[in-house]
Short mmCIF file of C-alpha atoms in Angstrom, two decimals:
data_model
loop_
_atom_site.label_atom_id
_atom_site.label_comp_id
_atom_site.label_asym_id
_atom_site.label_seq_id
_atom_site.Cartn_x
_atom_site.Cartn_y
_atom_site.Cartn_z
CA MET Q 1 242.38 -121.89 -157.32
CA ASN Q 2 240.84 -120.58 -154.14
CA PHE Q 3 237.28 -121.78 -153.50
CA ASP Q 4 237.17 -120.15 -150.05
CA LEU Q 5 236.75 -116.77 -151.74
CA VAL Q 6 233.34 -117.85 -153.03
CA PHE Q 7 232.02 -117.99 -149.47
CA ASP Q 8 233.81 -114.85 -148.26
CA PRO Q 9 231.22 -112.39 -146.81
CA LEU Q 10 233.18 -109.63 -148.52
CA PHE Q 11 231.76 -110.76 -151.84
CA LEU Q 12 228.16 -111.24 -150.70
CA ARG Q 13 227.11 -107.67 -151.47
CA PRO Q 14 228.50 -107.66 -155.02
CA PHE Q 15 227.01 -111.11 -155.57
CA LEU Q 16 223.52 -110.02 -154.50
CA THR Q 17 223.73 -106.81 -156.54
CA GLY Q 18 224.59 -108.73 -159.68
CA LEU Q 19 221.97 -111.38 -158.94
CA VAL Q 20 219.21 -108.78 -158.98
CA PHE Q 21 220.23 -107.70 -162.47
CA ALA Q 22 220.72 -111.32 -163.59
CA VAL Q 23 216.96 -111.74 -163.06
CA LEU Q 24 215.80 -108.30 -164.15
CA LEU Q 25 217.76 -107.78 -167.37
CA PRO Q 26 216.77 -111.04 -169.14
CA LEU Q 27 213.09 -110.30 -168.39
CA LEU Q 28 213.37 -106.85 -169.96
CA GLY Q 29 215.40 -108.38 -172.79
CA CYS Q 30 212.45 -110.59 -173.81
CA TYR Q 31 210.31 -107.49 -174.41
CA LEU Q 32 213.18 -105.67 -176.14
CA ARG Q 33 213.59 -108.65 -178.44
CA LEU Q 34 209.86 -108.66 -179.18
CA ARG Q 35 210.09 -105.00 -180.13
CA GLU Q 36 213.24 -105.69 -182.17
CA GLU Q 37 215.07 -103.18 -180.02
CA TRP Q 38 217.83 -105.29 -178.50
CA LEU Q 39 220.48 -103.00 -179.98
CA ALA Q 40 218.94 -100.21 -177.91
CA ALA Q 41 220.24 -101.99 -174.81
CA LEU Q 42 223.84 -101.56 -175.90
CA ALA Q 43 223.23 -97.92 -176.84
CA LEU Q 44 221.58 -97.16 -173.49
CA ALA Q 45 224.33 -98.92 -171.52
CA GLN Q 46 226.99 -97.01 -173.44
CA MET Q 47 225.17 -93.72 -172.87
CA ALA Q 48 224.81 -94.53 -169.16
CA ALA Q 49 228.57 -95.09 -168.95
CA ALA Q 50 229.20 -91.77 -170.71
CA GLY Q 51 226.78 -90.05 -168.33
CA ALA Q 52 228.53 -91.49 -165.30
CA LEU Q 53 231.87 -90.24 -166.58
CA LEU Q 54 230.40 -86.84 -167.45
CA SER Q 55 229.11 -86.52 -163.91
CA LEU Q 56 232.74 -86.31 -162.78
CA LEU Q 57 232.68 -82.76 -164.14
CA THR Q 58 229.69 -81.95 -161.92
CA PRO Q 59 228.76 -82.39 -158.25
CA LEU Q 60 226.39 -85.21 -159.30
CA PRO Q 61 227.07 -88.78 -158.11
CA LEU Q 62 228.01 -91.32 -160.79
CA MET Q 63 224.70 -93.17 -160.55
CA ALA Q 64 222.70 -89.98 -161.08
CA GLY Q 65 224.84 -89.10 -164.08
CA GLY Q 66 224.35 -92.56 -165.60
CA LEU Q 67 220.59 -92.47 -165.05
CA ALA Q 68 220.28 -88.94 -166.46
CA ALA Q 69 222.24 -89.87 -169.59
CA ALA Q 70 220.21 -93.05 -170.16
CA PHE Q 71 216.94 -91.12 -169.79
CA ALA Q 72 218.24 -88.44 -172.15
CA ALA Q 73 219.10 -91.21 -174.62
CA VAL Q 74 215.50 -92.47 -174.48
CA LEU Q 75 214.19 -88.98 -175.25
CA LEU Q 76 216.69 -88.56 -178.09
CA LYS Q 77 215.79 -91.96 -179.51
CA ASN Q 78 212.09 -91.16 -179.46
CA ALA Q 79 212.58 -87.68 -180.89
CA PHE Q 80 214.78 -89.06 -183.64
CA GLU Q 81 212.58 -91.94 -184.66
CA GLY Q 82 209.34 -89.95 -184.40
CA GLY Q 83 207.58 -93.17 -183.49
CA ARG Q 84 208.44 -94.79 -186.82
CA ARG Q 85 209.95 -98.22 -186.57
CA GLY Q 86 212.08 -98.01 -189.69
CA ARG Q 87 214.39 -95.41 -188.18
CA GLN Q 88 215.07 -97.09 -184.88
CA GLY Q 89 218.21 -98.94 -185.92
CA ALA Q 90 219.86 -95.69 -186.98
CA ALA Q 91 218.90 -93.98 -183.71
CA TYR Q 92 220.45 -96.77 -181.64
CA ALA Q 93 223.63 -96.80 -183.69
CA LEU Q 94 224.05 -93.04 -183.38
CA LEU Q 95 223.47 -93.12 -179.61
CA LEU Q 96 225.93 -95.98 -179.29
CA LEU Q 97 228.58 -94.01 -181.15
CA LEU Q 98 227.79 -90.85 -179.18
CA GLY Q 99 228.15 -92.67 -175.85
CA TRP Q 100 231.33 -94.42 -176.89
CA GLY Q 101 232.92 -91.25 -178.29
CA LEU Q 102 232.14 -89.21 -175.19
CA SER Q 103 233.36 -91.97 -172.87
CA ILE Q 104 236.70 -92.42 -174.60
CA LEU Q 105 237.35 -88.67 -174.76
CA LEU Q 106 236.58 -88.29 -171.03
CA VAL Q 107 238.75 -91.28 -170.12
CA SER Q 108 241.60 -89.80 -172.14
CA ASN Q 109 241.39 -86.36 -170.60
CA LEU Q 110 240.35 -86.83 -166.98
CA PRO Q 111 242.66 -88.79 -164.65
CA LEU Q 112 239.79 -89.93 -162.39
CA ALA Q 113 237.69 -90.91 -165.42
CA GLU Q 114 240.38 -93.32 -166.54
CA ARG Q 115 239.99 -95.49 -163.43
CA ILE Q 116 236.19 -95.33 -163.43
CA GLY Q 117 236.09 -95.89 -167.18
CA HIS Q 118 238.15 -99.04 -166.75
CA ALA Q 119 235.69 -100.29 -164.15
CA LEU Q 120 232.69 -99.46 -166.34
CA PHE Q 121 234.07 -101.14 -169.42
CA ASP Q 122 235.74 -104.12 -167.71
CA GLY Q 123 232.97 -104.76 -165.19
CA GLN Q 124 233.46 -103.54 -161.62
CA LEU Q 125 231.15 -105.91 -159.78
CA TYR Q 126 233.49 -106.59 -156.85
CA PHE Q 127 233.73 -102.90 -156.02
CA THR Q 128 230.01 -102.32 -155.67
CA GLU Q 129 228.92 -100.49 -152.56
CA LEU Q 130 225.82 -100.75 -150.39
CA ALA Q 131 224.29 -97.93 -152.45
CA HIS Q 132 224.52 -100.10 -155.57
CA LEU Q 133 222.69 -102.97 -153.86
CA VAL Q 134 219.98 -100.69 -152.48
CA ALA Q 135 219.57 -99.03 -155.89
CA ALA Q 136 219.38 -102.45 -157.56
CA LEU Q 137 216.68 -103.67 -155.16
CA VAL Q 138 214.62 -100.49 -155.47
CA CYS Q 139 215.00 -100.63 -159.25
CA ALA Q 140 213.90 -104.28 -159.33
CA VAL Q 141 210.79 -103.61 -157.24
CA VAL Q 142 209.77 -100.60 -159.31
CA VAL Q 143 210.59 -102.08 -162.72
CA LEU Q 144 209.02 -105.48 -162.03
CA GLY Q 145 205.94 -103.86 -160.50
CA LEU Q 146 205.44 -101.64 -163.54
CA LEU Q 147 206.35 -104.38 -165.99
CA VAL Q 148 203.60 -106.64 -164.65
CA ARG Q 149 201.11 -103.87 -165.44
CA LEU Q 150 202.69 -102.88 -168.76
CA SER Q 151 203.19 -106.39 -170.10
CA PRO Q 152 199.64 -107.04 -171.40
CA GLN Q 153 199.62 -103.62 -173.07
CA LEU Q 154 203.06 -104.11 -174.62
CA LEU Q 155 202.00 -107.49 -175.99
CA GLN Q 156 198.63 -106.25 -177.23
CA ALA Q 157 200.25 -103.20 -178.86
CA HIS Q 158 202.67 -105.54 -180.63
CA PHE Q 159 200.35 -108.33 -181.75
CA PHE Q 160 197.15 -106.31 -182.17
CA GLU Q 161 198.36 -102.79 -182.84
CA ASP Q 162 195.16 -101.60 -184.54
CA PHE Q 163 192.97 -103.28 -181.93
CA PHE Q 164 195.04 -101.58 -179.22
CA ARG Q 165 194.66 -98.19 -180.94
CA SER Q 166 190.94 -98.67 -181.50
CA ARG Q 167 190.54 -99.10 -177.71
CA GLY Q 168 192.27 -95.77 -177.13
CA GLY Q 169 195.76 -97.15 -176.51
CA SER Q 170 198.87 -95.41 -177.76
CA PRO Q 171 201.67 -97.78 -178.82
CA ARG Q 172 204.11 -94.87 -178.71
CA ARG Q 173 203.24 -93.90 -175.14
CA ILE Q 174 203.49 -97.50 -173.94
CA GLY Q 175 206.79 -97.85 -175.80
CA LEU Q 176 208.16 -94.71 -174.17
CA MET Q 177 207.23 -95.92 -170.68
CA PHE Q 178 208.92 -99.23 -171.38
CA ASP Q 179 212.02 -97.41 -172.70
CA PHE Q 180 212.34 -95.54 -169.41
CA LEU Q 181 212.12 -98.78 -167.43
CA VAL Q 182 214.85 -100.33 -169.57
CA ALA Q 183 216.98 -97.18 -169.31
CA ALA Q 184 216.74 -97.15 -165.49
CA ALA Q 185 217.59 -100.85 -165.18
CA LEU Q 186 220.42 -100.68 -167.68
CA ALA Q 187 221.95 -97.53 -166.23
CA LEU Q 188 222.09 -99.02 -162.74
CA ALA Q 189 223.27 -102.38 -164.07
CA THR Q 190 226.02 -100.66 -166.03
CA MET Q 191 227.22 -98.91 -162.87
CA SER Q 192 227.51 -102.29 -161.14
CA LEU Q 193 228.30 -104.85 -163.84
CA GLY Q 194 229.82 -102.77 -166.61
CA VAL Q 195 228.60 -102.01 -170.13
CA MET Q 196 229.12 -105.33 -171.87
CA SER Q 197 228.02 -107.52 -168.95
CA ALA Q 198 224.74 -105.64 -168.74
CA PHE Q 199 224.29 -105.96 -172.49
CA ALA Q 200 225.17 -109.67 -172.43
CA LEU Q 201 222.54 -110.32 -169.74
CA ILE Q 202 219.82 -108.45 -171.59
CA PHE Q 203 220.59 -110.00 -174.98
CA VAL Q 204 221.79 -113.62 -174.70
CA PRO Q 205 219.36 -115.25 -172.21
CA PRO Q 206 216.23 -114.11 -174.10
CA TRP Q 207 217.81 -115.17 -177.39
CA LEU Q 208 218.40 -118.66 -176.00
CA ALA Q 209 215.06 -118.85 -174.18
CA TRP Q 210 213.04 -117.90 -177.25
CA ARG Q 211 214.34 -120.90 -179.15
CA HIS Q 212 212.98 -123.39 -176.62
CA ALA Q 213 210.14 -121.77 -174.69
CA ARG Q 214 206.64 -123.06 -175.45
CA SER Q 215 204.89 -119.85 -174.39
CA TRP Q 216 205.57 -116.22 -173.51
CA ARG Q 217 205.36 -116.95 -169.80
CA SER Q 218 207.80 -119.84 -170.05
CA SER Q 219 210.19 -117.70 -172.12
CA LEU Q 220 210.35 -115.20 -169.25
CA VAL Q 221 211.03 -117.94 -166.69
CA LEU Q 222 213.62 -119.61 -168.91
CA ALA Q 223 215.40 -116.34 -169.75
CA ALA Q 224 215.66 -115.39 -166.08
CA GLY Q 225 216.87 -118.91 -165.24
CA ILE Q 226 219.58 -118.79 -167.90
CA GLY Q 227 220.62 -115.33 -166.72
CA VAL Q 228 220.94 -116.45 -163.10
CA ALA Q 229 222.76 -119.71 -163.99
CA ALA Q 230 225.26 -117.93 -166.23
CA TYR Q 231 225.76 -115.19 -163.66
CA VAL Q 232 226.42 -117.54 -160.74
CA LEU Q 233 228.82 -119.64 -162.83
CA SER Q 234 230.70 -116.54 -164.02
CA PHE Q 235 230.89 -115.10 -160.52
CA VAL Q 236 232.36 -118.29 -159.11
CA LEU Q 237 234.77 -118.71 -162.04
CA ALA Q 238 235.95 -115.11 -161.77
CA LEU Q 239 236.73 -115.51 -158.06
CA VAL Q 240 238.29 -118.95 -158.30
CA LEU Q 241 240.37 -118.17 -161.39
CA ASP Q 242 241.09 -114.58 -160.29
CA GLN Q 243 239.85 -113.15 -163.58
CA PRO Q 244 237.75 -110.05 -164.39
CA PHE Q 245 234.03 -110.80 -164.04
CA GLY Q 246 232.66 -108.95 -167.10
CA PRO Q 247 234.54 -110.82 -169.83
CA LEU Q 248 233.89 -114.16 -168.11
CA LEU Q 249 230.14 -113.51 -168.01
CA ALA Q 250 230.14 -112.62 -171.70
CA LEU Q 251 232.16 -115.74 -172.55
CA VAL Q 252 229.99 -118.02 -170.40
CA LEU Q 253 226.85 -116.72 -172.12
CA VAL Q 254 228.37 -117.06 -175.58
CA GLY Q 255 229.57 -120.54 -174.57
CA LEU Q 256 226.03 -121.48 -173.55
CA GLY Q 257 224.83 -120.32 -176.96
CA LEU Q 258 227.44 -122.43 -178.74
CA VAL Q 259 226.67 -125.53 -176.66
CA GLU Q 260 222.96 -125.08 -177.33
CA ALA Q 261 223.57 -124.77 -181.08
CA LEU Q 262 225.80 -127.85 -181.03
CA VAL Q 263 223.30 -129.95 -179.08
CA GLU Q 264 220.50 -128.86 -181.42
CA ALA Q 265 222.57 -129.74 -184.50
CA ILE Q 266 223.36 -133.22 -183.10
CA TRP Q 267 219.72 -133.72 -182.12
CA GLN Q 268 218.53 -132.80 -185.62
CA ARG Q 269 221.12 -135.10 -187.21
CA LEU Q 270 219.95 -137.97 -184.98
CA HIS Q 271 216.37 -137.23 -186.01
CA GLU Q 272 217.34 -137.41 -189.67
CA ILE Q 273 219.21 -140.70 -189.14
CA VAL Q 274 216.29 -142.26 -187.23
CA GLY Q 275 213.83 -140.87 -189.80
CA THR Q 276 215.67 -142.36 -192.79
CA SER Q 277 216.41 -145.75 -191.20
CA MET H 1 160.05 -103.89 -187.40
CA MET H 2 161.39 -101.01 -185.30
CA ASN H 3 164.62 -99.35 -186.45
CA ARG H 4 167.33 -99.81 -183.83
CA ALA H 5 169.72 -96.96 -183.03
CA PRO H 6 173.01 -97.42 -184.84
CA LEU H 7 176.06 -98.44 -182.83
CA LEU H 8 178.24 -96.97 -185.57
CA ALA H 9 177.37 -94.12 -187.92
CA VAL H 10 179.64 -92.99 -190.75
CA ASP H 11 178.34 -89.78 -192.29
CA MET H 12 179.80 -88.36 -195.55
CA VAL H 13 183.32 -89.33 -194.50
CA GLN H 14 186.32 -88.50 -196.66
CA ALA H 15 189.50 -90.09 -195.28
CA GLY H 16 193.16 -90.75 -196.04
CA TRP H 17 196.40 -91.68 -194.35
CA SER H 18 198.33 -88.41 -194.39
CA LEU H 19 197.70 -84.69 -194.50
CA ALA H 20 200.09 -84.32 -197.43
CA ALA H 21 198.38 -86.95 -199.59
CA GLY H 22 194.89 -85.76 -198.67
CA PRO H 23 191.69 -87.83 -198.71
CA VAL H 24 191.68 -90.98 -200.84
CA ILE H 25 188.12 -92.21 -200.26
CA GLY H 26 184.66 -90.83 -199.96
CA PRO H 27 182.34 -89.36 -199.33
CA VAL H 28 180.90 -92.54 -197.77
CA SER H 29 177.91 -92.93 -195.47
CA PHE H 30 176.47 -95.95 -193.68
CA THR H 31 175.18 -97.04 -190.30
CA VAL H 32 175.36 -100.35 -188.45
CA ALA H 33 172.99 -101.33 -185.66
CA ALA H 34 173.28 -104.13 -183.13
CA GLY H 35 172.69 -107.47 -184.83
CA GLU H 36 173.59 -106.19 -188.29
CA ILE H 37 176.40 -107.32 -190.58
CA VAL H 38 177.38 -104.70 -193.17
CA GLY H 39 179.89 -105.33 -195.95
CA LEU H 40 182.27 -102.81 -197.48
CA ALA H 41 182.88 -103.75 -201.09
CA GLY H 42 185.00 -102.36 -203.88
CA PRO H 43 187.93 -103.29 -206.10
CA ASN H 44 191.49 -103.59 -204.74
CA GLY H 45 192.85 -100.15 -203.89
CA ALA H 46 189.39 -98.61 -203.58
CA GLY H 47 190.13 -97.66 -199.97
CA LYS H 48 188.07 -100.18 -198.00
CA SER H 49 190.83 -100.63 -195.41
CA THR H 50 191.27 -96.84 -195.26
CA LEU H 51 187.61 -96.54 -194.31
CA LEU H 52 188.06 -99.06 -191.51
CA GLY H 53 191.13 -97.07 -190.46
CA ALA H 54 188.99 -93.92 -190.34
CA VAL H 55 186.48 -95.68 -188.08
CA SER H 56 189.18 -97.03 -185.75
CA GLY H 57 191.10 -93.75 -185.62
CA ALA H 58 194.19 -94.99 -187.43
CA ALA H 59 193.44 -92.98 -190.60
CA ARG H 60 192.72 -89.25 -190.84
CA VAL H 61 189.14 -88.08 -191.37
CA PHE H 62 189.22 -84.95 -193.58
CA SER H 63 185.51 -84.30 -193.64
CA GLY H 64 182.31 -85.88 -192.42
CA ARG H 65 181.81 -87.65 -189.12
CA VAL H 66 182.33 -91.04 -187.52
CA ALA H 67 180.10 -91.57 -184.47
CA LEU H 68 180.27 -94.50 -182.09
CA ALA H 69 177.40 -95.05 -179.65
CA ASP H 70 178.17 -94.12 -176.05
CA GLY H 71 180.11 -96.89 -174.33
CA ALA H 72 180.46 -98.99 -177.48
CA ARG H 73 183.84 -100.69 -177.81
CA LEU H 74 185.55 -101.46 -181.10
CA ALA H 75 187.20 -104.76 -181.90
CA LEU H 76 189.33 -104.37 -185.03
CA GLN H 77 191.15 -107.03 -187.03
CA THR H 78 193.37 -105.87 -189.87
CA GLN H 79 194.96 -107.64 -192.81
CA GLN H 80 198.49 -107.17 -191.53
CA LEU H 81 199.46 -109.92 -189.12
CA PRO H 82 202.69 -109.24 -187.22
CA ASP H 83 205.68 -111.43 -187.94
CA ILE H 84 205.31 -114.26 -185.46
CA ASP H 85 208.17 -116.54 -186.52
CA GLY H 86 210.55 -117.21 -183.66
CA VAL H 87 208.34 -115.51 -181.07
CA PRO H 88 207.43 -117.82 -178.17
CA ILE H 89 203.75 -117.09 -177.73
CA CYS H 90 201.07 -119.77 -177.76
CA GLY H 91 197.51 -119.52 -179.05
CA ALA H 92 195.91 -119.41 -175.61
CA GLU H 93 198.11 -116.45 -174.61
CA LEU H 94 197.24 -114.65 -177.82
CA LEU H 95 193.51 -114.97 -177.15
CA ARG H 96 193.97 -113.73 -173.57
CA LEU H 97 195.44 -110.48 -174.92
CA THR H 98 192.08 -109.41 -176.35
CA GLY H 99 189.93 -111.23 -173.82
CA ALA H 100 188.51 -113.59 -176.47
CA PRO H 101 187.10 -116.81 -175.01
CA ILE H 102 188.36 -120.23 -176.06
CA ALA H 103 184.82 -121.62 -176.07
CA GLY H 104 183.40 -121.61 -179.57
CA LEU H 105 186.65 -122.15 -181.43
CA PRO H 106 186.53 -124.77 -184.17
CA PRO H 107 187.59 -128.21 -182.92
CA TRP H 108 190.55 -128.32 -185.34
CA LEU H 109 191.98 -125.30 -183.56
CA GLY H 110 190.75 -125.70 -180.01
CA HIS H 111 193.18 -128.47 -179.14
CA ARG H 112 196.17 -126.63 -180.65
CA LEU H 113 196.10 -123.61 -178.35
CA SER H 114 199.07 -124.79 -176.31
CA LEU H 115 201.28 -124.78 -179.42
CA ARG H 116 203.47 -121.85 -180.30
CA MET H 117 201.92 -119.64 -182.94
CA ASP H 118 204.85 -120.24 -185.29
CA GLU H 119 204.05 -123.97 -185.22
CA LEU H 120 200.57 -123.39 -186.65
CA SER H 121 199.75 -123.25 -190.36
CA GLY H 122 199.06 -119.92 -192.06
CA GLY H 123 195.32 -120.61 -192.04
CA GLN H 124 195.29 -121.59 -188.38
CA ARG H 125 197.21 -118.44 -187.44
CA GLN H 126 194.83 -116.30 -189.48
CA PHE H 127 191.81 -117.87 -187.83
CA LEU H 128 193.21 -117.38 -184.34
CA TYR H 129 193.94 -113.71 -185.05
CA LEU H 130 190.48 -113.37 -186.45
CA TRP H 131 188.92 -115.09 -183.46
CA ALA H 132 190.90 -112.96 -181.04
CA CYS H 133 189.17 -109.88 -182.46
CA LEU H 134 185.82 -111.34 -183.47
CA ALA H 135 185.21 -112.89 -180.05
CA ALA H 136 186.82 -110.09 -178.00
CA PRO H 137 184.48 -108.20 -175.70
CA GLY H 138 183.12 -105.34 -177.82
CA GLU H 139 179.96 -104.05 -179.40
CA VAL H 140 181.30 -103.07 -182.84
CA VAL H 141 183.44 -105.59 -184.73
CA LEU H 142 185.49 -104.51 -187.76
CA LEU H 143 187.13 -107.25 -189.83
CA ASP H 144 189.40 -106.58 -192.81
CA GLU H 145 189.56 -109.38 -195.40
CA PRO H 146 188.76 -112.07 -192.82
CA THR H 147 188.62 -114.89 -195.39
CA ASN H 148 192.28 -114.45 -196.44
CA ASN H 149 194.25 -117.71 -196.08
CA LEU H 150 191.18 -119.64 -194.84
CA ASP H 151 190.19 -122.93 -196.43
CA PRO H 152 186.50 -123.60 -197.26
CA ALA H 153 185.91 -125.20 -193.84
CA GLY H 154 187.40 -122.12 -192.17
CA VAL H 155 185.23 -119.79 -194.25
CA ASP H 156 182.11 -121.79 -193.34
CA PHE H 157 183.01 -121.72 -189.65
CA LEU H 158 183.69 -117.97 -189.87
CA ALA H 159 180.27 -117.36 -191.47
CA THR H 160 178.56 -119.25 -188.65
CA ALA H 161 180.58 -117.43 -185.99
CA LEU H 162 179.74 -114.05 -187.54
CA ARG H 163 176.02 -114.82 -187.53
CA GLN H 164 176.19 -115.96 -183.90
CA ARG H 165 178.12 -112.83 -182.91
CA ALA H 166 175.58 -110.60 -184.64
CA ALA H 167 172.70 -112.51 -183.08
CA ALA H 168 174.32 -111.88 -179.69
CA GLY H 169 174.04 -108.13 -180.32
CA ALA H 170 177.25 -107.06 -182.05
CA ALA H 171 177.35 -104.66 -185.00
CA ILE H 172 179.74 -106.10 -187.58
CA VAL H 173 181.49 -104.42 -190.51
CA LEU H 174 183.28 -106.66 -192.99
CA VAL H 175 185.76 -105.62 -195.66
CA SER H 176 186.22 -108.24 -198.34
CA HIS H 177 187.09 -108.55 -201.99
CA ASP H 178 185.02 -111.77 -201.96
CA ALA H 179 181.66 -110.54 -203.27
CA GLU H 180 180.09 -113.99 -202.88
CA PHE H 181 181.05 -114.17 -199.19
CA LEU H 182 179.68 -110.68 -198.55
CA ALA H 183 176.45 -111.42 -200.41
CA GLY H 184 175.94 -114.59 -198.38
CA ILE H 185 176.40 -113.07 -194.96
CA CYS H 186 175.73 -109.32 -195.02
CA GLN H 187 172.36 -107.64 -194.68
CA ARG H 188 173.70 -104.67 -196.64
CA THR H 189 176.77 -103.89 -198.71
CA VAL H 190 178.28 -100.44 -199.11
CA ASN H 191 180.42 -99.64 -202.12
CA VAL H 192 183.54 -97.71 -201.21
CA VAL H 193 184.62 -95.20 -203.84
CA LYS H 194 187.81 -93.28 -204.35
CA VAL H 195 187.70 -89.51 -204.08
CA GLY H 196 186.50 -88.00 -207.33
CA SER H 197 185.28 -91.26 -208.87
#
């Protein structure tokens, strides 16, 4: 085990890039969870990966291809569901399959796509460039800035849909704006962290935070905290153990979930014992 | 007494939820002025909620006219509460979403605002939702079956709050299957009829 690597300036840029998404994705994940759209995150990440690989056939840079595909996925999702909630699950599943199918075919047929595909699906954090960090920071500023303004409307549209409509609000328009924010963040995160790492960060921390938070505000803080803690631990473990980052992040987050469930089960059992004695 | 200009005027409205199904209620006409509480009565399925939907813009108006006074804001509470189980939002945050003040809440609810909504009883949740709309800034208040899930103390508190809100200048429209509640609180009651009946 080599702990010196953790403090190597070579890894500072990848670390900071991932850190930005470790804060941003769990925050977005809380709203996705509220809208029961967490599966959309996986579909958008998969479509972003397919878009990045497709861009190899064009003069477009990978990041532009990923962003374009994620935005196209948002439009397809909204066109497919027609604003009706009941159809969303099917739209996400179809987009997920579309992205996966395209990605695998491109990886199989383009020599360059094979290497990039590996990075996208395994997690390529250590190979991030300055452009990734700059894109992540710009994305964070824009997404967080807009999310602060959108948040009250998203919550009002969810909890008081008719009230929101009666004041001239459009739940569909607000939803579409939010979808584009998620697509942008996920596309850029996928380019840096890989498909499953981005999905893990947007899904697991909010899931854990929701079980313990006492308010919406505290759920956001807790989700971001869990995301950052899991990310830092995974980053250090990956360097020290010389293992790929993506799978370690997923395993650390799943491990946190298991530990939390175990602690809660023991706590409840103790409560029962104390209550009956 | 001088007649005040209505904040809400519903004139010969026929309304429904979809173009294909066509209108399901009407024609219905009524007006509500500031300080008035008007009830919409009728048996289950008569279309009372559809009429509220027509006023709020959620349902389609096929004929007739809904007119809201210039600058008047609607505050609408519907029967369907969103599924709140597992969602970490507390009562105080919920009230902030509509701008409803905490002052005036019944004492049995006022000290529970820091709890998560899914830790409250069904009646407490219902009252908070109701309060979030009833006390929200707005000139025209529309409430759909507000007494659902409320115990007698909750219904009494609601009646008092409605009178205070009307006295403060709001125009209130209530939908309820509870004829006794409507008779006790409304100045007028409008019977909603299905198309063709």
